[in-house]
XYZ file of C-alpha atoms in Angstrom:
230
model
C -4.501 114.966 -7.432
C -1.332 116.123 -9.962
C -3.171 118.963 -12.263
C -1.775 117.729 -15.736
C -2.680 120.963 -17.548
C -5.392 124.384 -17.848
C -6.467 126.683 -20.659
C -9.552 127.889 -22.001
C -13.332 125.626 -23.247
C -15.307 126.938 -25.741
C -17.363 128.716 -22.865
C -14.614 130.544 -22.106
C -13.702 129.986 -18.386
C -10.513 129.052 -17.276
C -9.840 124.602 -17.108
C -7.817 122.882 -15.315
C -6.982 119.111 -15.997
C -6.688 117.170 -12.893
C -5.411 113.031 -11.529
C -7.797 112.602 -8.943
C -7.547 110.102 -6.007
C -8.783 109.555 -3.257
C -9.948 112.903 -1.351
C -11.974 113.421 -4.777
C -13.922 110.317 -4.318
C -17.231 112.832 -2.596
C -17.238 115.021 -6.299
C -16.655 112.221 -8.789
C -19.985 109.963 -7.299
C -21.746 113.909 -6.934
C -21.552 114.492 -10.123
C -21.977 111.353 -11.086
C -25.836 111.254 -9.937
C -26.429 114.709 -10.819
C -25.422 114.040 -14.098
C -27.434 110.825 -15.020
C -30.491 112.665 -13.096
C -30.282 115.047 -16.379
C -30.441 112.217 -19.285
C -33.162 111.085 -20.985
C -32.256 107.806 -21.340
C -30.193 107.247 -17.634
C -30.008 103.420 -18.825
C -27.929 104.397 -22.090
C -25.096 104.899 -18.722
C -23.712 102.207 -16.445
C -22.888 104.399 -13.683
C -19.709 103.426 -10.957
C -20.601 101.604 -8.005
C -19.427 103.653 -4.239
C -17.190 100.327 -4.497
C -15.848 100.259 -7.898
C -14.859 104.508 -7.525
C -12.690 102.663 -4.274
C -11.060 100.057 -6.349
C -10.274 102.636 -8.823
C -9.116 105.337 -6.758
C -6.972 102.587 -4.920
C -4.755 101.496 -7.965
C -6.662 99.572 -10.665
C -7.203 102.483 -12.979
C -6.497 105.700 -13.667
C -9.515 108.478 -12.884
C -9.012 111.840 -15.276
C -11.301 115.117 -13.861
C -11.871 118.660 -15.469
C -12.214 121.498 -13.310
C -13.434 124.669 -13.569
C -13.983 127.542 -10.425
C -12.661 125.378 -8.239
C -15.273 122.920 -9.082
C -15.349 119.128 -10.514
C -17.720 119.547 -14.580
C -16.379 116.241 -15.570
C -14.822 112.877 -15.408
C -13.226 109.435 -17.147
C -11.965 106.431 -15.682
C -9.790 103.743 -16.725
C -9.899 100.329 -14.978
C -7.819 96.718 -14.618
C -11.361 95.313 -14.551
C -10.578 91.905 -12.158
C -9.134 88.894 -14.497
C -13.537 87.263 -13.928
C -16.369 85.647 -16.134
C -17.389 89.248 -15.846
C -14.842 90.103 -18.013
C -15.230 92.326 -22.197
C -12.601 90.251 -23.632
C -14.290 87.157 -23.207
C -17.489 88.517 -25.128
C -14.638 89.072 -28.386
C -13.483 86.284 -27.962
C -9.630 87.062 -26.245
C -7.435 84.272 -25.026
C -7.647 83.964 -21.322
C -3.713 84.936 -21.334
C -5.090 87.800 -22.868
C -7.242 89.242 -20.385
C -4.173 90.630 -18.850
C -3.382 92.704 -21.191
C -6.604 94.430 -21.115
C -7.328 97.858 -19.976
C -11.571 98.638 -19.947
C -12.459 103.002 -21.210
C -15.161 103.193 -18.239
C -17.809 105.188 -17.580
C -17.238 108.927 -19.849
C -19.355 111.894 -16.916
C -19.883 115.538 -18.225
C -22.517 118.128 -16.299
C -24.947 119.501 -18.471
C -23.602 122.910 -18.330
C -20.251 121.995 -19.838
C -21.333 119.302 -22.995
C -20.618 120.422 -26.386
C -17.434 121.364 -25.613
C -14.907 119.315 -25.880
C -14.459 117.642 -22.208
C -15.194 114.424 -23.337
C -12.572 114.549 -26.594
C -9.680 116.077 -23.767
C -10.121 113.690 -21.860
C -9.736 110.687 -23.660
C -6.799 112.094 -25.410
C -4.591 112.176 -22.011
C -5.234 109.063 -21.260
C -5.401 107.227 -24.466
C -2.411 108.413 -24.497
C -1.491 106.844 -20.182
C -2.618 103.448 -22.040
C 0.245 103.858 -24.523
C 3.214 103.920 -22.236
C 1.630 101.369 -19.446
C 1.783 97.497 -20.993
C -1.927 96.677 -22.290
C -2.485 96.009 -25.203
C -6.283 96.556 -26.092
C -8.713 98.928 -24.784
C -12.014 97.299 -24.053
C -15.144 99.069 -23.775
C -18.772 99.157 -23.928
C -22.004 101.948 -25.216
C -24.859 101.743 -25.527
C -26.973 101.885 -29.250
C -28.241 105.428 -29.416
C -25.762 106.837 -27.601
C -24.265 109.319 -30.067
C -22.281 111.707 -28.379
C -20.363 108.006 -26.988
C -20.695 105.356 -29.932
C -18.870 108.778 -31.184
C -16.432 109.073 -28.662
C -14.977 106.247 -29.231
C -15.215 105.612 -32.819
C -12.829 108.910 -32.707
C -10.098 107.182 -30.454
C -10.523 104.574 -33.479
C -11.626 101.805 -31.410
C -13.944 99.107 -33.116
C -17.447 97.490 -32.059
C -17.037 93.725 -32.220
C -19.938 92.538 -30.131
C -23.574 93.474 -29.437
C -24.822 91.619 -26.398
C -27.063 91.663 -22.977
C -24.669 93.458 -20.155
C -25.112 94.264 -16.718
C -28.203 92.299 -15.679
C -30.276 92.470 -19.337
C -29.318 95.956 -20.404
C -27.307 96.544 -24.631
C -24.576 97.149 -24.874
C -22.629 97.475 -27.738
C -18.176 95.450 -27.358
C -15.637 98.114 -27.794
C -12.476 97.111 -28.871
C -8.688 99.009 -29.962
C -5.599 95.891 -30.372
C -2.714 98.276 -29.776
C 0.094 96.071 -31.254
C -1.659 95.346 -34.625
C -3.591 97.750 -36.858
C -7.221 96.059 -37.898
C -6.797 95.514 -41.912
C -10.819 95.399 -43.855
C -12.226 94.154 -47.057
C -14.081 97.094 -49.730
C -16.556 95.366 -48.489
C -18.810 97.274 -46.179
C -22.711 97.184 -44.611
C -24.847 100.692 -43.616
C -27.218 98.895 -40.860
C -29.969 100.624 -38.226
C -28.541 100.817 -35.157
C -32.248 99.512 -34.606
C -32.107 96.249 -35.884
C -30.370 94.189 -33.442
C -30.227 90.293 -34.872
C -28.382 91.295 -38.365
C -25.581 93.993 -36.731
C -24.797 90.476 -33.365
C -25.482 88.409 -37.465
C -22.669 90.580 -38.929
C -20.606 90.887 -35.926
C -20.779 86.348 -35.115
C -18.943 86.115 -39.119
C -15.566 89.056 -38.150
C -17.183 92.523 -38.885
C -16.258 95.645 -37.265
C -18.414 98.557 -36.525
C -16.751 101.520 -37.717
C -18.331 103.936 -37.437
C -21.798 105.857 -37.886
C -24.198 107.446 -40.396
C -27.247 109.128 -39.943
C -30.239 109.284 -42.920
C -32.492 110.555 -42.848
C -32.933 110.843 -39.452
C -32.288 107.734 -39.242
C -29.000 106.655 -37.135
C -26.932 103.379 -39.016
C -23.395 101.886 -37.915
C -20.455 101.291 -40.183
C -19.803 97.537 -40.870
C -16.849 95.933 -42.500
C -15.279 93.286 -43.564
C -12.090 92.508 -40.948
C -9.715 90.032 -42.790
C -6.920 89.355 -40.336
């Protein structure tokens, strides 16, 4: 492992941010199981299989982890996806020759006792810096509707909703994208659409609009859509 930096998190505990390797595989899988078991809607996360962890840690991606008291309490993953028919780039209209320029923001796991301390954002900032230093153009990710922390995280890092489709064997997912070489330009018009109104969101996405944020109005979550013009 390489120690990237350290400090104190909101609860005052000392932490270290490290890059992870195959030697950390069992810690990664164990923390993933413990975390998913603790959440209200397990289907809101698509866990990594043991095989996927092997592939990522063998050079097809990057995993950073947060340690506190020598225990892994959070990790976040970048994945170089295979160039196959399931590639997320095909869902948002990328051309075949562009697929190799894309990398996935994969799962982000934080132990229940360490949530709300900014660890997901901290790891995301580091990984986005790594992506920008390499030759990738597109950052892609999926998030389940109503997974509010993960939705906020993606918007914080500049990703936009480009599609809303069924993935992973029939689970509904927003498909996010960030073009690192071309900033999106938007018309002044915008729409706030209830997050639960799937058909209306899919309709505006099919017209080229992008989801750029979320708002909670009177206990109901809305997605902010803007018309993309470039």
